[in-house]
Coordinates of C-alpha atoms in Angstrom, one line a residue:
M184 CA 55.4 -74.7 55.6
A185 CA 51.8 -75.7 57.9
V186 CA 51.2 -72.2 57.8
T187 CA 51.5 -71.7 54.1
T188 CA 49.2 -74.7 53.5
L189 CA 46.6 -73.8 55.6
L190 CA 46.2 -70.1 54.0
P191 CA 44.7 -70.8 51.3
V192 CA 42.2 -73.3 52.2
S193 CA 41.2 -70.3 54.8
T194 CA 41.3 -67.7 52.1
A195 CA 39.0 -70.4 49.6
R196 CA 36.7 -71.1 52.4
R197 CA 36.2 -67.4 53.0
K198 CA 35.7 -66.6 48.7
H199 CA 33.5 -70.1 49.1
F200 CA 31.0 -68.6 51.8
A201 CA 31.2 -64.5 50.4
G202 CA 30.1 -66.2 47.5
R203 CA 27.2 -67.9 49.2
W204 CA 25.7 -64.9 51.0
F205 CA 26.0 -62.9 47.4
F206 CA 23.6 -65.5 46.3
L207 CA 21.5 -65.2 49.0
A208 CA 21.6 -60.8 48.7
L209 CA 20.7 -61.5 45.1
G210 CA 17.7 -63.9 46.6
V211 CA 16.2 -60.5 48.7
V212 CA 16.5 -58.5 45.4
A213 CA 14.4 -61.4 43.2
L214 CA 12.0 -61.5 46.3
V215 CA 11.3 -57.8 46.3
V216 CA 11.7 -57.7 42.6
S217 CA 8.7 -61.0 43.0
V218 CA 6.6 -59.1 45.5
L219 CA 6.2 -56.1 43.0
I220 CA 5.4 -57.4 40.0
S221 CA 3.3 -60.1 41.8
I222 CA 1.3 -56.6 42.6
T223 CA 0.9 -55.6 38.7
L224 CA -0.1 -58.5 37.2
G225 CA -3.6 -60.0 37.2
S226 CA -7.4 -59.3 35.7
A227 CA -6.8 -55.3 35.6
D228 CA -2.9 -54.9 35.4
I229 CA -1.7 -51.7 37.1
S230 CA 1.8 -50.3 36.2
M231 CA 4.7 -50.2 38.6
V232 CA 4.9 -46.6 38.7
N233 CA 0.8 -46.6 39.9
V234 CA 1.9 -49.3 42.9
R235 CA 4.4 -46.9 43.8
D236 CA 2.2 -44.6 43.8
I237 CA -0.6 -46.1 46.0
V238 CA 2.1 -47.8 48.4
T239 CA 3.5 -44.7 49.1
N240 CA 0.2 -42.3 49.5
H241 CA -0.7 -44.8 52.5
V242 CA 2.2 -45.0 54.8
G243 CA 2.1 -41.0 54.5
L244 CA 5.2 -40.2 52.4
T245 CA 3.4 -38.8 49.4
E246 CA -0.1 -37.7 48.4
I247 CA 0.1 -38.3 44.6
P248 CA -3.9 -38.6 42.8
V249 CA -4.7 -42.2 41.8
R250 CA -7.8 -43.9 40.5
L251 CA -10.3 -45.5 43.3
S252 CA -10.6 -48.4 41.9
E253 CA -6.7 -49.4 41.2
D254 CA -6.1 -48.3 44.6
A255 CA -8.1 -50.5 46.3
I256 CA -7.1 -53.3 44.1
V257 CA -3.7 -52.6 45.1
W258 CA -3.8 -51.7 48.7
E259 CA -6.9 -53.9 49.9
D260 CA -6.6 -57.2 47.8
R261 CA -3.2 -57.5 46.0
L262 CA -0.6 -56.1 48.5
P263 CA -2.0 -58.0 51.9
R264 CA -2.1 -61.5 50.1
V265 CA 1.7 -60.8 48.7
L266 CA 2.7 -60.1 51.9
V267 CA 0.6 -63.0 53.1
A268 CA 2.0 -65.3 50.9
A269 CA 5.4 -64.6 51.5
A270 CA 5.2 -64.6 55.2
C271 CA 3.8 -68.0 54.7
G272 CA 6.8 -69.3 52.9
I273 CA 8.6 -67.8 54.8
G274 CA 7.5 -69.7 57.8
L275 CA 6.2 -73.2 56.5
S276 CA 10.1 -73.4 55.3
L277 CA 11.7 -72.8 58.3
C278 CA 9.2 -75.0 60.3
G279 CA 10.0 -77.8 57.8
L280 CA 13.5 -77.2 58.1
L281 CA 13.1 -78.0 62.4
L282 CA 11.4 -80.4 62.0
Q283 CA 13.9 -81.9 59.4
S284 CA 17.1 -81.3 61.6
L285 CA 15.4 -82.1 65.1
L286 CA 13.6 -85.5 63.8
R287 CA 16.9 -86.6 61.4
N288 CA 14.5 -87.2 58.7
S289 CA 14.7 -85.5 55.1
L290 CA 10.8 -86.4 55.0
A291 CA 9.7 -84.4 58.2
D292 CA 7.2 -81.4 57.5
P293 CA 4.4 -79.8 59.2
Y294 CA 1.9 -81.5 56.5
I295 CA 3.3 -85.1 56.8
L296 CA 3.7 -85.0 60.3
G297 CA 0.1 -84.4 60.9
V298 CA 0.5 -80.9 62.3
S299 CA -1.3 -79.0 59.3
S300 CA -4.3 -81.3 59.9
G301 CA -4.5 -81.1 63.3
A302 CA -5.0 -77.1 62.6
S303 CA -7.3 -77.5 60.3
T304 CA -9.0 -79.4 63.0
G305 CA -8.7 -77.0 65.5
A306 CA -9.9 -73.9 63.3
V307 CA -12.7 -75.5 61.3
V308 CA -14.0 -76.4 64.7
T309 CA -13.5 -72.9 66.2
G310 CA -14.8 -71.4 63.5
M311 CA -18.3 -74.0 63.4
L312 CA -18.7 -73.5 67.2
G313 CA -18.9 -69.7 66.8
L314 CA -16.5 -69.3 68.9
G315 CA -14.2 -66.8 67.5
G316 CA -14.1 -66.5 63.5
G317 CA -11.4 -63.7 63.3
A318 CA -7.5 -64.2 62.8
I319 CA -6.8 -64.8 66.6
G320 CA -9.5 -67.1 67.4
L321 CA -9.0 -69.1 64.7
S322 CA -5.2 -69.4 65.4
G323 CA -6.0 -70.5 68.6
G324 CA -8.1 -72.8 67.6
A325 CA -5.6 -74.1 65.5
F326 CA -3.2 -73.8 67.4
I327 CA -4.4 -76.4 69.6
G328 CA -5.0 -78.9 67.1
A329 CA -1.7 -78.5 65.8
L330 CA -0.4 -79.3 69.3
I331 CA -3.4 -82.4 69.9
A332 CA -2.2 -83.6 66.3
F333 CA 1.4 -83.8 66.8
A334 CA 1.5 -84.7 71.1
A335 CA -0.7 -87.7 68.8
V336 CA 2.8 -88.5 66.6
L337 CA 5.2 -88.5 69.4
V338 CA 3.4 -90.8 71.5
I339 CA 2.4 -92.9 68.8
A340 CA 6.4 -92.8 67.8
K341 CA 7.7 -93.2 70.8
C342 CA 5.1 -96.6 71.5
A343 CA 6.3 -98.1 68.5
S344 CA 10.0 -98.0 67.2
G345 CA 10.9 -94.5 68.1
D346 CA 12.8 -94.8 65.0
N347 CA 12.3 -92.1 61.9
S348 CA 9.9 -93.7 60.1
A349 CA 7.5 -94.6 62.9
F350 CA 7.4 -90.7 63.1
I351 CA 6.4 -90.4 59.6
L352 CA 4.1 -93.4 59.6
A353 CA 2.6 -91.5 62.9
G354 CA 2.4 -88.3 61.2
V355 CA 0.7 -89.8 58.2
S356 CA -1.9 -92.3 60.0
S357 CA -2.6 -88.6 62.3
T358 CA -2.9 -86.2 59.4
Q359 CA -5.0 -89.1 57.7
L360 CA -7.2 -89.2 61.0
F361 CA -7.8 -85.2 61.6
S362 CA -8.6 -84.8 57.6
A363 CA -11.2 -87.8 58.4
L364 CA -12.3 -85.5 61.6
T365 CA -12.2 -82.6 59.6
S366 CA -14.4 -83.9 56.9
L367 CA -16.8 -85.2 59.7
I368 CA -17.2 -81.6 61.5
I369 CA -17.7 -80.1 58.6
F370 CA -20.7 -82.9 57.1
A371 CA -22.2 -82.5 60.6
F372 CA -22.8 -78.7 60.8
A373 CA -21.9 -76.8 57.9
D374 CA -24.9 -76.2 55.6
S375 CA -23.3 -76.4 51.7
D376 CA -22.3 -72.9 51.3
E377 CA -20.9 -73.0 54.5
A378 CA -19.0 -76.6 53.4
R379 CA -17.9 -75.6 50.2
G380 CA -16.2 -72.3 51.7
V381 CA -14.5 -74.5 54.5
M382 CA -13.1 -77.2 51.7
F383 CA -12.0 -74.1 49.6
W384 CA -10.0 -72.5 52.6
L385 CA -8.4 -76.1 53.8
L386 CA -6.9 -76.5 50.5
G387 CA -5.5 -73.4 51.0
S388 CA -6.5 -70.0 50.3
L389 CA -5.7 -66.4 50.3
E390 CA -8.3 -64.7 49.0
G391 CA -9.6 -61.7 50.9
V392 CA -6.8 -61.6 53.5
R393 CA -7.1 -58.4 55.7
W394 CA -4.2 -56.3 56.8
N395 CA -4.9 -57.9 60.7
Q396 CA -4.1 -61.3 59.2
V397 CA -0.4 -59.5 57.2
Y398 CA 0.5 -58.2 60.6
L399 CA -0.2 -61.6 62.5
S400 CA 1.6 -63.7 59.7
V401 CA 4.3 -61.1 59.1
A402 CA 5.1 -61.3 63.1
V403 CA 4.9 -65.0 63.0
A404 CA 7.0 -65.7 60.4
V405 CA 9.9 -62.7 61.6
A406 CA 9.3 -64.7 64.9
A407 CA 10.6 -67.8 63.5
L408 CA 12.9 -66.4 61.7
V409 CA 14.9 -64.8 64.8
L410 CA 14.3 -67.8 66.8
C411 CA 16.1 -70.2 64.0
L412 CA 18.8 -68.0 63.7
A413 CA 19.2 -68.0 67.1
F414 CA 19.3 -71.6 67.2
T415 CA 22.1 -72.2 64.1
K416 CA 24.9 -73.4 65.8
T417 CA 22.5 -75.8 68.6
L418 CA 20.4 -77.3 65.0
D419 CA 23.8 -77.8 63.3
V420 CA 24.6 -80.3 66.7
M421 CA 21.6 -82.0 66.7
T422 CA 21.8 -83.2 63.3
F423 CA 24.6 -85.3 64.5
G424 CA 21.9 -86.8 67.1
E425 CA 20.7 -86.2 70.6
D426 CA 23.7 -87.9 72.4
M427 CA 26.3 -85.7 70.5
A428 CA 24.4 -82.8 71.4
G429 CA 24.1 -83.7 75.1
A430 CA 27.9 -84.2 75.0
L431 CA 28.3 -80.7 74.0
G432 CA 27.0 -79.5 76.7
V433 CA 23.6 -78.9 74.9
N434 CA 19.9 -79.2 76.8
T435 CA 18.4 -81.4 73.8
T436 CA 15.2 -81.9 76.1
V437 CA 14.8 -78.1 76.5
V438 CA 15.7 -77.4 73.1
R439 CA 13.7 -79.9 71.6
M440 CA 10.2 -78.9 72.8
L441 CA 10.9 -75.1 72.6
L442 CA 11.4 -75.6 68.9
L443 CA 8.9 -78.1 68.1
T444 CA 6.0 -75.9 70.6
S445 CA 7.0 -73.3 68.2
T446 CA 6.7 -75.4 65.2
A447 CA 3.2 -76.0 66.1
L448 CA 2.4 -72.1 66.9
V449 CA 3.6 -70.7 63.5
T450 CA 2.2 -73.6 61.5
A451 CA -1.2 -73.2 63.6
V452 CA -1.1 -69.0 63.2
L453 CA -0.3 -70.0 59.1
V454 CA -2.8 -72.8 58.6
S455 CA -5.6 -70.4 60.4
V456 CA -5.0 -67.6 57.7
A457 CA -3.9 -69.4 54.8
G458 CA -5.4 -72.9 55.0
A459 CA -3.6 -76.0 55.0
I460 CA -0.7 -75.4 52.5
G461 CA 2.1 -79.0 51.4
F462 CA 5.2 -79.4 50.3
V463 CA 6.6 -76.2 51.0
G464 CA 8.2 -77.3 54.2
L465 CA 8.6 -80.2 52.7
V466 CA 10.7 -79.4 49.4
I467 CA 12.3 -75.8 49.8
P468 CA 15.3 -76.7 52.9
H469 CA 16.1 -79.1 50.4
I470 CA 16.4 -77.3 47.4
A471 CA 18.4 -74.6 50.0
R472 CA 20.7 -77.6 51.1
L473 CA 21.7 -78.2 47.4
I474 CA 22.5 -74.5 47.1
C475 CA 24.4 -73.6 50.3
G476 CA 25.0 -77.1 51.9
Y477 CA 24.0 -78.2 55.5
Q478 CA 25.1 -75.1 57.9
H479 CA 22.0 -73.5 59.4
R480 CA 23.8 -70.2 59.8
L481 CA 23.5 -70.7 56.0
L482 CA 20.2 -72.8 55.6
V483 CA 18.4 -70.8 57.4
P484 CA 18.0 -67.3 55.8
F485 CA 18.4 -69.3 52.2
S486 CA 15.3 -71.0 53.4
A487 CA 13.2 -68.3 54.2
V488 CA 14.0 -66.4 51.2
F489 CA 13.3 -69.0 48.4
G490 CA 10.3 -70.3 50.5
A491 CA 9.2 -66.6 49.8
I492 CA 10.0 -66.1 46.6
F493 CA 8.2 -69.8 45.6
M494 CA 5.1 -68.8 47.7
V495 CA 4.7 -65.6 46.2
W496 CA 4.8 -67.2 42.3
V497 CA 2.7 -69.6 43.2
D498 CA -0.1 -67.5 44.6
T499 CA 0.6 -64.9 41.7
F500 CA -0.3 -67.9 39.4
S501 CA -3.1 -69.6 40.9
R502 CA -5.0 -66.3 40.9
I503 CA -4.2 -65.6 37.3
I504 CA -4.4 -69.3 35.5
F505 CA -8.3 -69.2 36.3
A506 CA -8.8 -65.7 36.6
P507 CA -11.4 -64.3 37.5
S508 CA -11.2 -68.1 39.8
A509 CA -8.2 -68.7 41.7
L510 CA -7.0 -71.7 42.3
P511 CA -6.5 -72.7 45.7
I512 CA -2.8 -72.3 46.4
G513 CA -2.7 -75.2 48.4
V514 CA -3.1 -77.2 45.0
G515 CA -0.4 -74.9 43.2
T516 CA 2.1 -76.0 45.5
A517 CA 1.6 -79.6 45.3
I518 CA 1.8 -79.3 41.1
V519 CA 5.3 -77.9 41.8
G520 CA 6.5 -79.1 44.9
V521 CA 5.7 -82.6 44.1
P522 CA 8.0 -83.2 40.9
V523 CA 10.5 -80.8 42.3
F524 CA 10.5 -83.4 45.6
I525 CA 10.8 -86.3 43.0
V526 CA 13.9 -84.3 41.2
I527 CA 15.6 -84.4 44.5
L528 CA 15.1 -88.4 45.6
L529 CA 16.6 -89.1 42.3
R530 CA 19.3 -86.9 42.6
K531 CA 20.2 -88.2 46.0
K532 CA 19.9 -91.8 44.6
A533 CA 22.0 -91.4 41.8
R534 CA 24.8 -89.5 44.7
V535 CA 24.7 -93.2 46.3

């Protein structure tokens, strides 16, 4: 009797998970389609066929004659920009998911906890002092700034009550402090043209990204995805608290430091490439939870795919709405992200 009652539940559970994996596969297809459509849109409309020919030409599969102007637009401008946008969506979404799981706080994300602001300060200091204006140099400075900012948040929170609200309040303080330091550095060392360019970059900008930045951001996003997938079971346990995780044999100190440091590194690299972009890591994991639940083996890939799709379309609309000028992508993510987050909060309140 017990066996017959368990079998339908097991079958239903398998079908339930199969349906979610099918939905994830549809999300991957939607991401690929979004990337292709995004490349065709802009001040100069380019057909999907021409995009295909240009890409296959550059990867050595074909030698189809194409217009040099369209080749430059696709290969040097739109394709790198779309790929970096997708990589930023993946990386920032996963960073937000890690912070929310490790700190057990639904409001945690790199932007709110000051990591993005610290990375911005480090990148601006590096650039203003001439210690490396390329992506690698900026990434190093941004990484140092992100670590300093996050260390400050940890110290302040521990010196206070040490609970989840203390982390959020410490993050808000850190964000304001490093934002002020960034503004001070720009005011002291930059002329008017430099200040305008830096401020536009700080709002989030994918203007002028090059292939070396594509390789860097994609590599970091893939590494973040692999790392999160490797720790899915550990993250499931740690969401119930460090005491529970420790009782189950998890070295919470090592895991916590590894994942938090990785979060700082990923955020630093992406900020050095695209500037400070908010609300991606805050909103996307919540949307993923509404669809796939709370198990990280589903949450991680869902967050990555949704984050990539979200950033691709935000960047697409940001560069075509006010064409030929481009709206800073951070403004676009805030315009979309804030209402979505308010809806999520209202839905949670309704359930209570």
